[in-house]
Structure formats: structure tokens, C-alpha cells
Short mmCIF file of C-alpha atoms in Angstrom, two decimals:
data_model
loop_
_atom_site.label_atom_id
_atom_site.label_comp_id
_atom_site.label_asym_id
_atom_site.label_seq_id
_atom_site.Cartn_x
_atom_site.Cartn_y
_atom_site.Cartn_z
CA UNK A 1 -2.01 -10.34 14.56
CA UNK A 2 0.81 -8.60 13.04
CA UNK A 3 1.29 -4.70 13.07
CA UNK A 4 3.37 -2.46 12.31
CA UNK A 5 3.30 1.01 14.52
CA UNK A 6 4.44 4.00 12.92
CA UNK A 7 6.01 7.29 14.54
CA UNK A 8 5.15 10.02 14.26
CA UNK A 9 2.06 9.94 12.77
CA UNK A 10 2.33 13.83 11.84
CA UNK A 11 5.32 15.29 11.21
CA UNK A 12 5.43 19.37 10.33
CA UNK A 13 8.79 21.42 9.68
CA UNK A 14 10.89 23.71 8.17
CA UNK A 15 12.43 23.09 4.84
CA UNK A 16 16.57 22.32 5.80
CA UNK A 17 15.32 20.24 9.18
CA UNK A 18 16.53 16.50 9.42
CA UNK A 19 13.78 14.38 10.37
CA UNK A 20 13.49 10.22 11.44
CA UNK A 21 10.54 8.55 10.91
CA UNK A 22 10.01 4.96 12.80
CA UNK A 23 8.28 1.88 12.01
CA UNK A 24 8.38 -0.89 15.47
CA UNK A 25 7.14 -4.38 15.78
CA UNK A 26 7.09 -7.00 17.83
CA UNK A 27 7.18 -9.10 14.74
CA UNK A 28 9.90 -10.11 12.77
CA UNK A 29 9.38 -9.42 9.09
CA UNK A 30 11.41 -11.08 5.92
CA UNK A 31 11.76 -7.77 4.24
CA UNK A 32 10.62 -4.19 4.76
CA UNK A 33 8.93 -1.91 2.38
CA UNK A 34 9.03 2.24 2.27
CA UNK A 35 6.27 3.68 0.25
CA UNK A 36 5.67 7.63 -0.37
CA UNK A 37 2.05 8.58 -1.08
CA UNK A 38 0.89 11.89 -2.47
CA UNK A 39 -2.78 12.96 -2.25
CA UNK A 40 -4.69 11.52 -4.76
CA UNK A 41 -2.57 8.87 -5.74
CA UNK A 42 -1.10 5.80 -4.99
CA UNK A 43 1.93 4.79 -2.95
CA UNK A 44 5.01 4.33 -4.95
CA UNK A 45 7.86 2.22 -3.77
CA UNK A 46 10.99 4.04 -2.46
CA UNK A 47 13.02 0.97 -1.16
CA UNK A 48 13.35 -2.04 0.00
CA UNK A 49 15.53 -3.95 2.60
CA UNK A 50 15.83 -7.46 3.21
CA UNK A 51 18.61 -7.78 5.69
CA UNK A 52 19.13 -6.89 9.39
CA UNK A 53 21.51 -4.38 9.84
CA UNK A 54 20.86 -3.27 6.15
CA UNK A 55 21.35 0.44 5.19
CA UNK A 56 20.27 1.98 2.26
CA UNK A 57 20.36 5.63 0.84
CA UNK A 58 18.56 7.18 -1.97
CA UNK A 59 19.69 10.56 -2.08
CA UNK A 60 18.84 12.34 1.20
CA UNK A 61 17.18 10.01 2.38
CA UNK A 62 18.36 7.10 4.54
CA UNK A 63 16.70 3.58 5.58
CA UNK A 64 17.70 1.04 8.56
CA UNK A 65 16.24 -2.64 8.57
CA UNK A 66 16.88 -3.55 12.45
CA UNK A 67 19.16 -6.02 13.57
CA UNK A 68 16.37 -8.32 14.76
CA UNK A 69 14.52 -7.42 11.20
CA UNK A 70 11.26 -5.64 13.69
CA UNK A 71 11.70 -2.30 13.23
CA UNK A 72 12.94 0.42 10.05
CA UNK A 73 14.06 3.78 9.85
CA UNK A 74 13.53 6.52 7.63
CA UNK A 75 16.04 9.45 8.11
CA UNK A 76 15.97 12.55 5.69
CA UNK A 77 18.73 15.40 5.13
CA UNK A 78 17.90 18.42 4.83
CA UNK A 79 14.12 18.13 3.68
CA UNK A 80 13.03 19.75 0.34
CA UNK A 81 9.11 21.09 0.23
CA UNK A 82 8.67 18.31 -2.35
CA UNK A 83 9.26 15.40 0.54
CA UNK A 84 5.77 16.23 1.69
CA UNK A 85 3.58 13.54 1.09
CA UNK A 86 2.28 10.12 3.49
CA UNK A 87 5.24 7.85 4.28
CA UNK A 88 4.26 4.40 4.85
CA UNK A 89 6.53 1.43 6.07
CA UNK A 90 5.32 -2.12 4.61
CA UNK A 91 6.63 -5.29 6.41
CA UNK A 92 6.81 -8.91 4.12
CA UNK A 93 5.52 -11.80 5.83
CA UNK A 94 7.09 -14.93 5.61
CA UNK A 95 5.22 -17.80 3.30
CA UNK A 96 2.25 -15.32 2.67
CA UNK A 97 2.83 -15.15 -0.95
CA UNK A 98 3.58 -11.53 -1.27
CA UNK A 99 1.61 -9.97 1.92
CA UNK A 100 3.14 -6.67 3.03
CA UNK A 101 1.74 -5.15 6.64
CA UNK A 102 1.43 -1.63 6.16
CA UNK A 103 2.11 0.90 9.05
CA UNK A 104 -0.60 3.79 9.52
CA UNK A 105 1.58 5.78 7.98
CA UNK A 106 3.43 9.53 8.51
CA UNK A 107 2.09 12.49 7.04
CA UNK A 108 5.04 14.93 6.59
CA UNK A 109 5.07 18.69 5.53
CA UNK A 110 7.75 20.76 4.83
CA UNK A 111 7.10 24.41 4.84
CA UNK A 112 9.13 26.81 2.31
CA UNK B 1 4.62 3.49 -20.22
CA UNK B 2 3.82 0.32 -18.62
CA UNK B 3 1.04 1.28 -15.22
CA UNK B 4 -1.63 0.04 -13.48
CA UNK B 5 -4.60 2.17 -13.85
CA UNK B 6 -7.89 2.16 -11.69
CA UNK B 7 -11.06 3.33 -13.08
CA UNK B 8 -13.21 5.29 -11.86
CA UNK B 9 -11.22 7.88 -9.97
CA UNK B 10 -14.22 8.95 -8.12
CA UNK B 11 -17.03 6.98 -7.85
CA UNK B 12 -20.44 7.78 -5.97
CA UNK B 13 -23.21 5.33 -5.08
CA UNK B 14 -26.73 4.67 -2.76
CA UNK B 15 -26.28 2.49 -0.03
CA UNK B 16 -27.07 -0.81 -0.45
CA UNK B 17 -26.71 -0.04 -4.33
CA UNK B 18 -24.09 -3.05 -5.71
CA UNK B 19 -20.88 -1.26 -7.25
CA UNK B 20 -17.60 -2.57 -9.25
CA UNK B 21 -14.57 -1.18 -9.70
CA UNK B 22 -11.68 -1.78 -12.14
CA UNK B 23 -8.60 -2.21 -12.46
CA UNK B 24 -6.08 -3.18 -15.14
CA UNK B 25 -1.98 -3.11 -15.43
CA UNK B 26 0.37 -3.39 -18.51
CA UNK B 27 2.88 -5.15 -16.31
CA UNK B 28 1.78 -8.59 -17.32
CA UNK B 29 2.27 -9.15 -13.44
CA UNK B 30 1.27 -12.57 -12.28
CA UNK B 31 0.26 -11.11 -8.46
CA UNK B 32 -2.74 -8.29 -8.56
CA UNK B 33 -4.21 -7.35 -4.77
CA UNK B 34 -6.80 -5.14 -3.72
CA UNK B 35 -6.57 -2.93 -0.63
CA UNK B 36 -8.80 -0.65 1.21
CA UNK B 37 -7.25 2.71 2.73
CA UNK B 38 -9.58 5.01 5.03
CA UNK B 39 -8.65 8.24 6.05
CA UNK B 40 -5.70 8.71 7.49
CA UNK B 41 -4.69 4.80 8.02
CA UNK B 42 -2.38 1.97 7.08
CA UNK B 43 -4.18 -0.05 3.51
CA UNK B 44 -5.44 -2.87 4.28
CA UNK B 45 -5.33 -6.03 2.20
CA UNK B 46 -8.73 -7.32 1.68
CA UNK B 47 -7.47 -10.14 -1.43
CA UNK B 48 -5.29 -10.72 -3.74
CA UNK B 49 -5.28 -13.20 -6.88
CA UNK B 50 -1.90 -15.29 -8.22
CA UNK B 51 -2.54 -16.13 -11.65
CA UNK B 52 -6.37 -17.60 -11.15
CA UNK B 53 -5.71 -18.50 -7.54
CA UNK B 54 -8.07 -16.36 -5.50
CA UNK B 55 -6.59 -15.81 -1.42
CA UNK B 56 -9.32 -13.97 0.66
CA UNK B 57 -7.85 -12.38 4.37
CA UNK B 58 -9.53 -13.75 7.02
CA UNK B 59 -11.74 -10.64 7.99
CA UNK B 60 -12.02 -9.42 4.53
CA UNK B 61 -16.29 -8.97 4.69
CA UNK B 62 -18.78 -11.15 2.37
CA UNK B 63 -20.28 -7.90 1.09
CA UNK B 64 -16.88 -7.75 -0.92
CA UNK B 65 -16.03 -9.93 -4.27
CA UNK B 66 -13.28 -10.30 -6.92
CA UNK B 67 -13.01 -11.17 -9.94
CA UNK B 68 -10.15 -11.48 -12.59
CA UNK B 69 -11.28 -12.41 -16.16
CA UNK B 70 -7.65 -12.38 -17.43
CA UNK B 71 -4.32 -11.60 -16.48
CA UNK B 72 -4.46 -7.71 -17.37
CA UNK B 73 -7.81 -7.08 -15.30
CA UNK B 74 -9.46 -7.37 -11.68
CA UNK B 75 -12.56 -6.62 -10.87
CA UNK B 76 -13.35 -5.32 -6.87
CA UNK B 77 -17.71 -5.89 -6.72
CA UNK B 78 -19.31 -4.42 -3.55
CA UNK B 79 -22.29 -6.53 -3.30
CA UNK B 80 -24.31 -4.08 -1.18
CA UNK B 81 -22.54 -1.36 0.15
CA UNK B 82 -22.32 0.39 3.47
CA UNK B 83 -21.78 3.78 4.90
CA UNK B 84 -18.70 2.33 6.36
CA UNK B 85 -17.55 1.19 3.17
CA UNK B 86 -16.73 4.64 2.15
CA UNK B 87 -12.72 4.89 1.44
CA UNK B 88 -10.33 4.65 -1.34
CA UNK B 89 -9.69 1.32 -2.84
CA UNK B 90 -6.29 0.55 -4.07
CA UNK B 91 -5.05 -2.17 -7.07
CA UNK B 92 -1.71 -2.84 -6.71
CA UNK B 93 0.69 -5.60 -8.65
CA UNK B 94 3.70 -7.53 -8.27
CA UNK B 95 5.78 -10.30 -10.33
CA UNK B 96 5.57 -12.92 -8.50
CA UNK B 97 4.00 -13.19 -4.72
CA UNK B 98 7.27 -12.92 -2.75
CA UNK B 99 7.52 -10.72 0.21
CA UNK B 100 10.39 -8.67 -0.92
CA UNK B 101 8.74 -7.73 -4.60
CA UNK B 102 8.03 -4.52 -5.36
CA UNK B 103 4.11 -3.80 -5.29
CA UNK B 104 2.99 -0.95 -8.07
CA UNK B 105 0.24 0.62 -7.16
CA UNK B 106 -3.02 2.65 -9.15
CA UNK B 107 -4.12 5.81 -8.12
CA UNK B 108 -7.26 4.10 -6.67
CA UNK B 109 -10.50 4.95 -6.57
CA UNK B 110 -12.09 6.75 -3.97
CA UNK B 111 -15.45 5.59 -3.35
CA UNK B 112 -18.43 7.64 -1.62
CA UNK B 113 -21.58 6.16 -0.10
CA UNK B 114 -24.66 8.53 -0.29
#
């Protein structure tokens, strides 16, 4: 079985603070998926890396696809009240037709 | 705006009392799935269709049934429902079923079992 372990699982601080958010697996994945889910709705897509060693940045925040493709990271800069929310991290399995395994997810808050 | 929108928000039914959820998307998507998300954990796939093709996971229960009448709609039916079914249920889409698509998700529909 697959999975996808996700660190912290809570995550509480000051607005300003730089946080990292990790997503580990002993699997190797053919893409990996970052979701951001407020209460009450559903997750929406904030990127999505296909290559080890792959970087990407969307304003403050930064993502890492591992070298190996098993593992992600989610940096933010200087967090904003409005990056509360449930993180999740979503890994593609190969020749699944479209099956993501989704980490348990980090709930962040970011106090004024 | 195109979306994928899940209906009821809230829903509340009797144990053992059959229940159906919907869900429909203006994407014209070829890839709809259906997850189930408990409190504070990962969503879990329980199927997802490709055009008419219907893939069921492996531990997905019988109690749980799909159904999608056309490309814009899909249907979750809990034949008899639990206490332990209680959670929100989640539509999502994508183009086509590659790992690296986008999925778009409703606002699911949380479901209560009295």
C-alpha cells in the first residue's frame, strides 16, 4: 500500500513566520499534487510537479519534488492570516489512470 | 463560470436509510471520482468513472454505488448506511485520467447519520 505521511499535522503561528510543510514516502510517485482546503469546501489545486529536483514558486510560497520523486516540500514566506486553511500533498501513481494518494493533510493557522 | 457543484451541501439521514448524492461539472471532463474525507484525514478514493468505464478501489465497501447517466453527472448511492459512514463526500474531475492532471474539486457534501 502506498502512503503518503504528512508533517506536521498542525501547524499554529504568527503572521510574518516562515514555515515548511513535508510530505515523505517510501514510494516513488510520477507527479506530486499540493492542494489548499478551506472549511467547508473543497481542495483547490495550488501546483503541480512532475520532475525530481523540480522547484516551483507561486508567490510566497515554494514547492520541492525530491530527487528520488518520494517526498515534496511546501515552504511559505512570510505567512499572511489568509494561508490558513488544510494543506494536502497528493502523489500520481503510475498507470492508475489518474489516482492521486493524498497525505492526511496540515492544518495551518496564522494568527494576526 | 465553468465548476463542479455537489448537491446537497448538508445532508442528514436514519441509519440503514438508502441515500444519493449528486454531483455535476460544466467542465465537460472525461474523468469524474468520488472520495470520502473524515475528520481530520487524507480523502480517500472510493471510485472513479472514465467516460462509462466504472474502476472501483479494492476496499471501496458494497454498501457504496455509482452511477453516471451522462457525462455532466455522477451519482454516489449509499445503499444502507452506517454510523461510520458519516463524513464529507467529495466529486472531483479531471480531463483525462493521467496522474499529473489537475483534479477540480466540489465543495462536497457532508453527510450525517442519525
Amino acid at each position: 500500500t502506498q502512503l503518503l505521511e504528512q508533517s506536521p499535522q498542525f501547524l499554529s503561528i504568527q503572521e510574518g513566520e516562515n514555515l515548511t510543510v513535508y510530505c515523505n514516502s517510501s514510494s516513488v510517485f510520477s507527479s506530486l499534487q499540493w492542494y489548499r482546503q478551506e472549511p467547508g469546501e473543497g481542495p483547490v489545486l495550488l501546483v503541480t510537479v512532475v520532475t525530481g529536483g523540480e522547484v516551483k514558486k507561486l508567490k510566497r510560497l515554494t514547492f520541492q519534488f525530491g530527487d528520488a520523486r518520494k517526498d515534496s516540500s511546501l515552504h511559505i514566506t512570510a505567512a499572511q492570516p489568509g494561508d490558513t486553511g488544510l494543506y494536502l500533498c497528493a502523489g500520481g501513481i503510475y498507470n492508475q489512470g489518474g489516482k492521486l494518494i493524498f497525505g492526511q493533510g496540515t492544518e495551518l493557522s496564522v494568527k494576526p | 463560470d465553468a465548476m463542479v457543484i455537489q448537491n446537497p451541501r448538508y445532508q442528514v439521514t436514519q441509519f440503514g436509510k438508502p441515500v444519493t448524492l449528486s454531483c455535476s461539472q460544466t467542465l465537460n471532463h472525461n474523468v469524474m471520482y468520488w472520495y470520502q474525507q473524515k475528520s481530520s484525514q487524507a480523502p480517500k478514493l472510493l471510485f472513479h468513472y472514465y467516460d462509462k468505464d466504472f474502476n472501483n478501489e479494492a476496499d471501496t465497501p458494497d454498501n457504496f454505488q455509482s452511477r453516471r447517466p451522462n457525462t455532466s453527472f455522477c451519482f454516489l448511492d449509499i445503499r444502507s448506511p452506517g454510523l461510520g459512514d458519516a463524513a464529507m463526500y467529495l466529486c472531483a474531475t479531471s480531463r483525462v485520467p493521467y496522474s499529473n492532471q489537475p483534479q477540480h474539486f466540489g465543495d462536497g457534501t457532508r453527510l450525517s447519520i442519525l
